[in-house]
mmCIF file of C-alpha atoms and ligand atoms in Angstrom:
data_model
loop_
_atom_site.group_PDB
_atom_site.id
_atom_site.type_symbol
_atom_site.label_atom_id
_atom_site.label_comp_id
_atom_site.label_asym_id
_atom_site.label_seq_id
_atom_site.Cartn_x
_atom_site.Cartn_y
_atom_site.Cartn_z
ATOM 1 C CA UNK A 1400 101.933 -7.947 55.388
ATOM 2 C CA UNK A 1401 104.042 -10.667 54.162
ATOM 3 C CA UNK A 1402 107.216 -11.914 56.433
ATOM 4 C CA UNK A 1403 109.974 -9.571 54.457
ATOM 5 C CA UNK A 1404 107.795 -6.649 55.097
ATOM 6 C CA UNK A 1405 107.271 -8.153 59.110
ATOM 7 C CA UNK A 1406 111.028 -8.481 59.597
ATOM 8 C CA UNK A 1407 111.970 -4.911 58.361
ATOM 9 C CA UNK A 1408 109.647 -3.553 61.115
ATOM 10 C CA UNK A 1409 111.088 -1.669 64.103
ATOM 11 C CA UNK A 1410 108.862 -2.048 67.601
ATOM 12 C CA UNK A 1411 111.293 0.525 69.037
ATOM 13 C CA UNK A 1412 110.124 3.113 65.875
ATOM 14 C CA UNK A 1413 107.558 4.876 68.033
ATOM 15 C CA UNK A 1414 109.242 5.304 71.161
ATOM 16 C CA UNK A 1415 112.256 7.051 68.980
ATOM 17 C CA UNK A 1416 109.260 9.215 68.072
ATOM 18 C CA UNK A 1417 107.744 9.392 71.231
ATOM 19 C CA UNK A 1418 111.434 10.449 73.318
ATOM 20 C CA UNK A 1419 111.854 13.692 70.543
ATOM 21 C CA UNK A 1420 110.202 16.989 71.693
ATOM 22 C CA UNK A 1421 106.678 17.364 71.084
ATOM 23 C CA UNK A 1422 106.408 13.581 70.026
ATOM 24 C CA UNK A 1423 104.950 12.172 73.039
ATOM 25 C CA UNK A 1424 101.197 12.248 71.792
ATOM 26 C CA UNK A 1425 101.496 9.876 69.612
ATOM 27 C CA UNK A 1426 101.214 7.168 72.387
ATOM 28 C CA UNK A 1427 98.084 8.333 73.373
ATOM 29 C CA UNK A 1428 96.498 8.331 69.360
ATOM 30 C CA UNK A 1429 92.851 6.211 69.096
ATOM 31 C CA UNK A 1430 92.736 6.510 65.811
ATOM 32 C CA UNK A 1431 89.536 8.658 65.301
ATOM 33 C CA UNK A 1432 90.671 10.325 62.251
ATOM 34 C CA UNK A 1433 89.145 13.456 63.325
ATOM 35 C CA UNK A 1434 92.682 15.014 62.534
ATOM 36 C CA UNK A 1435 92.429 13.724 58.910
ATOM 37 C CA UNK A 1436 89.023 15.350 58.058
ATOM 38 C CA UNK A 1437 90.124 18.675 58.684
ATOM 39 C CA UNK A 1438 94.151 18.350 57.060
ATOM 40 C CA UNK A 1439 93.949 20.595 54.020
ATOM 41 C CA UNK A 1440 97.065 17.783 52.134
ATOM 42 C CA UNK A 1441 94.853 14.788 52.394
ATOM 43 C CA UNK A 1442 92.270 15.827 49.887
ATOM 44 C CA UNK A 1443 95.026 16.770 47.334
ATOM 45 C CA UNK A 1444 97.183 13.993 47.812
ATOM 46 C CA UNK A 1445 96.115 11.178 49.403
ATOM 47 C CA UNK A 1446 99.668 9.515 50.614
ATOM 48 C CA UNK A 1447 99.313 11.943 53.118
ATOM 49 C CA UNK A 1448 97.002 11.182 55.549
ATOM 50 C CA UNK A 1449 97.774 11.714 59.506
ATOM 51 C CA UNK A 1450 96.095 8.983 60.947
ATOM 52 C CA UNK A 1451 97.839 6.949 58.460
ATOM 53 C CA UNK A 1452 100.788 8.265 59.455
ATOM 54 C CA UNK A 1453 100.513 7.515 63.623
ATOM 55 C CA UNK A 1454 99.271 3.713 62.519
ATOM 56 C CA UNK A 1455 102.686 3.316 60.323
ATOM 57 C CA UNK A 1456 104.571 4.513 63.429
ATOM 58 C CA UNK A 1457 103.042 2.698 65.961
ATOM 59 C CA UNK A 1458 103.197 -0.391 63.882
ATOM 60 C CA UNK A 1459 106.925 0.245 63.743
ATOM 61 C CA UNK A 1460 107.315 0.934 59.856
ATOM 62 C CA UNK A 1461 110.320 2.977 60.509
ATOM 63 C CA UNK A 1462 111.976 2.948 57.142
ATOM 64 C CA UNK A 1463 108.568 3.769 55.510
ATOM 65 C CA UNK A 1464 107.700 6.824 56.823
ATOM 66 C CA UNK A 1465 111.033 8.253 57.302
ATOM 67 C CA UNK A 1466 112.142 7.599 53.833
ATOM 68 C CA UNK A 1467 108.607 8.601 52.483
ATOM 69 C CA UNK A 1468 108.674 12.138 50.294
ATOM 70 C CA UNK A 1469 105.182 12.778 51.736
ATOM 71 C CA UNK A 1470 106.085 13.468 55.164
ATOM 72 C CA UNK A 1471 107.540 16.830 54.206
ATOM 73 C CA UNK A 1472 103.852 17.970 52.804
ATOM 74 C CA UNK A 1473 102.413 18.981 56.228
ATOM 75 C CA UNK A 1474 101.855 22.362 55.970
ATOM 76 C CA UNK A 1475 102.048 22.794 59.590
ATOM 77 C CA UNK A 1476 98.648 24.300 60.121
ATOM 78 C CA UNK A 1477 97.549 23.347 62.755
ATOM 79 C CA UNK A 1478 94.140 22.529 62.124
ATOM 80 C CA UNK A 1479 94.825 18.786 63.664
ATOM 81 C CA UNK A 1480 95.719 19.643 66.855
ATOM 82 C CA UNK A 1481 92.579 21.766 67.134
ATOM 83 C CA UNK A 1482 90.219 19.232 66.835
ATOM 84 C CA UNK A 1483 92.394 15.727 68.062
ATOM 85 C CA UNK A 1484 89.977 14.364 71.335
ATOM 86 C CA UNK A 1485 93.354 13.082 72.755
ATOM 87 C CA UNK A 1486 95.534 16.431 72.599
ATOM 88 C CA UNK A 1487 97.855 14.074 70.063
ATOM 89 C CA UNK A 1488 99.344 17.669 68.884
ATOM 90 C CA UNK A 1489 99.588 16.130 65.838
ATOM 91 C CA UNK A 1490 101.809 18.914 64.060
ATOM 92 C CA UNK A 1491 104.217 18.585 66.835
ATOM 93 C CA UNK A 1492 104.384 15.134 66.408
ATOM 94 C CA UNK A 1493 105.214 15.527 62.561
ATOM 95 C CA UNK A 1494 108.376 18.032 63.269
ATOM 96 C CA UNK A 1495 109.461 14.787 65.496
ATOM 97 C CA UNK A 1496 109.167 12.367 62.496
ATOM 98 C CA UNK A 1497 110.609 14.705 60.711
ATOM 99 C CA UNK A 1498 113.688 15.650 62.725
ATOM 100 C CA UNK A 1499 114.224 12.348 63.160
ATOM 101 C CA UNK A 1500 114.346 11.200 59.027
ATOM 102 C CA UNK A 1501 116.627 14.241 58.514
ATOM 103 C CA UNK A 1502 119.075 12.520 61.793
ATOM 104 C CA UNK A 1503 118.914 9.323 59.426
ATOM 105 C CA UNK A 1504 119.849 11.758 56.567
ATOM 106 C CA UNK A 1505 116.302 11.185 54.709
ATOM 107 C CA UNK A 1506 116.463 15.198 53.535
ATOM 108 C CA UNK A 1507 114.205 16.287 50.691
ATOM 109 C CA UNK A 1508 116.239 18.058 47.734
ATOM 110 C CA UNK A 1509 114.184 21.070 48.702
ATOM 111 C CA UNK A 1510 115.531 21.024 51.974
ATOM 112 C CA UNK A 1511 118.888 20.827 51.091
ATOM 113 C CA UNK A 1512 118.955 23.367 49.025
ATOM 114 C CA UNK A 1513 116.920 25.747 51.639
ATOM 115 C CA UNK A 1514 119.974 25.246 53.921
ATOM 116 C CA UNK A 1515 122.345 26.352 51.758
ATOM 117 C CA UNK A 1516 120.634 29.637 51.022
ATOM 118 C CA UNK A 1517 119.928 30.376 54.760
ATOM 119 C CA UNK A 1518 123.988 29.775 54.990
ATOM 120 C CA UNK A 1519 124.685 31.780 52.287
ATOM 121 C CA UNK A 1520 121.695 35.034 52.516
ATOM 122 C CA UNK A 1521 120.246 34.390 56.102
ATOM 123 C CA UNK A 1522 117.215 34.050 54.177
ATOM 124 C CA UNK A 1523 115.646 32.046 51.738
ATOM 125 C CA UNK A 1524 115.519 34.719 48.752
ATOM 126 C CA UNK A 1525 118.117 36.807 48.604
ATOM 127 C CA UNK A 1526 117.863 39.937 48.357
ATOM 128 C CA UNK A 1527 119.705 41.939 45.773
ATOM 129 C CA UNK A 1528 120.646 45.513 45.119
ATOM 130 C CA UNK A 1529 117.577 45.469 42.530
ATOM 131 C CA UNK A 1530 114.806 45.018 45.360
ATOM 132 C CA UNK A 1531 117.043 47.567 47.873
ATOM 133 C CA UNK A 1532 116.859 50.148 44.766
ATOM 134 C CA UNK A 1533 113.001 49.514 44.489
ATOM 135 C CA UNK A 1534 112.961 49.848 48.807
ATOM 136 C CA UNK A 1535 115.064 52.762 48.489
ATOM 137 C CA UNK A 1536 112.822 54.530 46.093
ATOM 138 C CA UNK A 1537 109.215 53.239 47.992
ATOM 139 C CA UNK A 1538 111.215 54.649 51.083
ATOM 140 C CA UNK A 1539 112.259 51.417 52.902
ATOM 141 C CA UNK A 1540 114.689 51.114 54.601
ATOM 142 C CA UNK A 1541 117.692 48.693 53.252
ATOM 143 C CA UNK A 1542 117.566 45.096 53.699
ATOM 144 C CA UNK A 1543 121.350 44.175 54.604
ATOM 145 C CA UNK A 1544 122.497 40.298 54.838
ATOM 146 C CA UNK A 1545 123.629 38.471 57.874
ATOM 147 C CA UNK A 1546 124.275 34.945 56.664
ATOM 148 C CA UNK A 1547 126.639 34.464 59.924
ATOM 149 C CA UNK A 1548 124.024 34.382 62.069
ATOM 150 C CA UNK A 1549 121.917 31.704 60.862
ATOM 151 C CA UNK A 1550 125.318 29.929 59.857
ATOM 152 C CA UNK A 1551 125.752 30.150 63.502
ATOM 153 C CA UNK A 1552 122.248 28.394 64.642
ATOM 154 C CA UNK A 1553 122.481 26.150 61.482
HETATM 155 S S1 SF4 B 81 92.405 13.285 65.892
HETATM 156 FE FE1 SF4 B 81 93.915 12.752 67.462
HETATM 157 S S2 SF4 B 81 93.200 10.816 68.360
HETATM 158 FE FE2 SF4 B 81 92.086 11.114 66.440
HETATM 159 S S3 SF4 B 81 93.324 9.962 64.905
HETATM 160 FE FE3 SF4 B 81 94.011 12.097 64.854
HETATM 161 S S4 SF4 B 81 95.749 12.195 66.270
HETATM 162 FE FE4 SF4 B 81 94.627 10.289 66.717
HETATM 163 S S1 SF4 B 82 99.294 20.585 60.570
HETATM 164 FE FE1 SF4 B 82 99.833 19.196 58.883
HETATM 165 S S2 SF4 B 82 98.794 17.286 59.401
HETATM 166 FE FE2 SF4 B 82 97.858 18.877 60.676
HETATM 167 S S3 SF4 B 82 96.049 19.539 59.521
HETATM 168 FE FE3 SF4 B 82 97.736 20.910 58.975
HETATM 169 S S4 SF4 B 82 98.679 20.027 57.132
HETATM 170 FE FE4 SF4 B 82 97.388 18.434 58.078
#
């Protein structure tokens, strides 16, 4: 790591992590990799790799896993946690890292736009009066919109 990289580090990176719910196991992390053998992502794309991930935190890389696209692919399975030695609850530890990039306003396009149809449908495919005509005729009941509700928790 040359100096540049040294002096863009932040010590205080995993602590931040650490303080947010659910991120506390990170401190306790030995590095086994037992969490990722199991992670479905890794094989498929290899920038995402959870042990990987807990070293670049520890070691304070701040701005390069925050800003990092590949921090969004967890698909929060949950096989990790079921086989971490250390009770790491790796997954939880993820939705820390990742609450944290979107509080320094690191949000994936995909996000974004999720938002914005939970504020506008309360859902994130809205539902139009094609699919309540096919409900209606399989016998369903209506599907009615209440965007005000998530706008509310949003
Ligand atoms: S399985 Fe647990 S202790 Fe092992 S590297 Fe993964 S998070 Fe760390
Ligand atoms: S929860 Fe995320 S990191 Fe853990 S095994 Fe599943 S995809 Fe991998």
């Amino acid at each position: 790591m040359n100096r540049k990289k040294l002096n863009e580090l932040d010590p205080s990176f995993k602590e931040q992590v650490a303080r947010q719910p659910g991120g506390e196991g990170l401190r306790v992390c030995f590095g086994c990799k037992a969490c990722t053998a199991v992670c479905p992502i890794e094989p498929v794309d290899k920038r995402y790799d959870p042990r990987k991930i807990i070293r670049m935190a520890l070691l304070g890389m701040k701005r390069e896993v925050l800003e990092a696209d590949f921090i969004w692919l967890c698909s929060s399975c949950y096989g990790c946690q079921e086989v971490c030695p250390q009770n790491v609850c790796f997954t939880e530890v993820m939705f820390a890292i990742k609450n944290l990039a979107v509080a320094e306003g690191c949000v994936p396009p995909g996000l974004a736009a999720q938002k914005t149809l939970l504020k506008q449908h309360g859902r994130l495919y809205e539902v139009t009066d094609f699919e309540n005509e096919k409900r209606e005729k399989l016998g369903l009941p209506k599907i009615v919109e209440h965007p005000e509700d998530y706008d509310a928790l949003l």
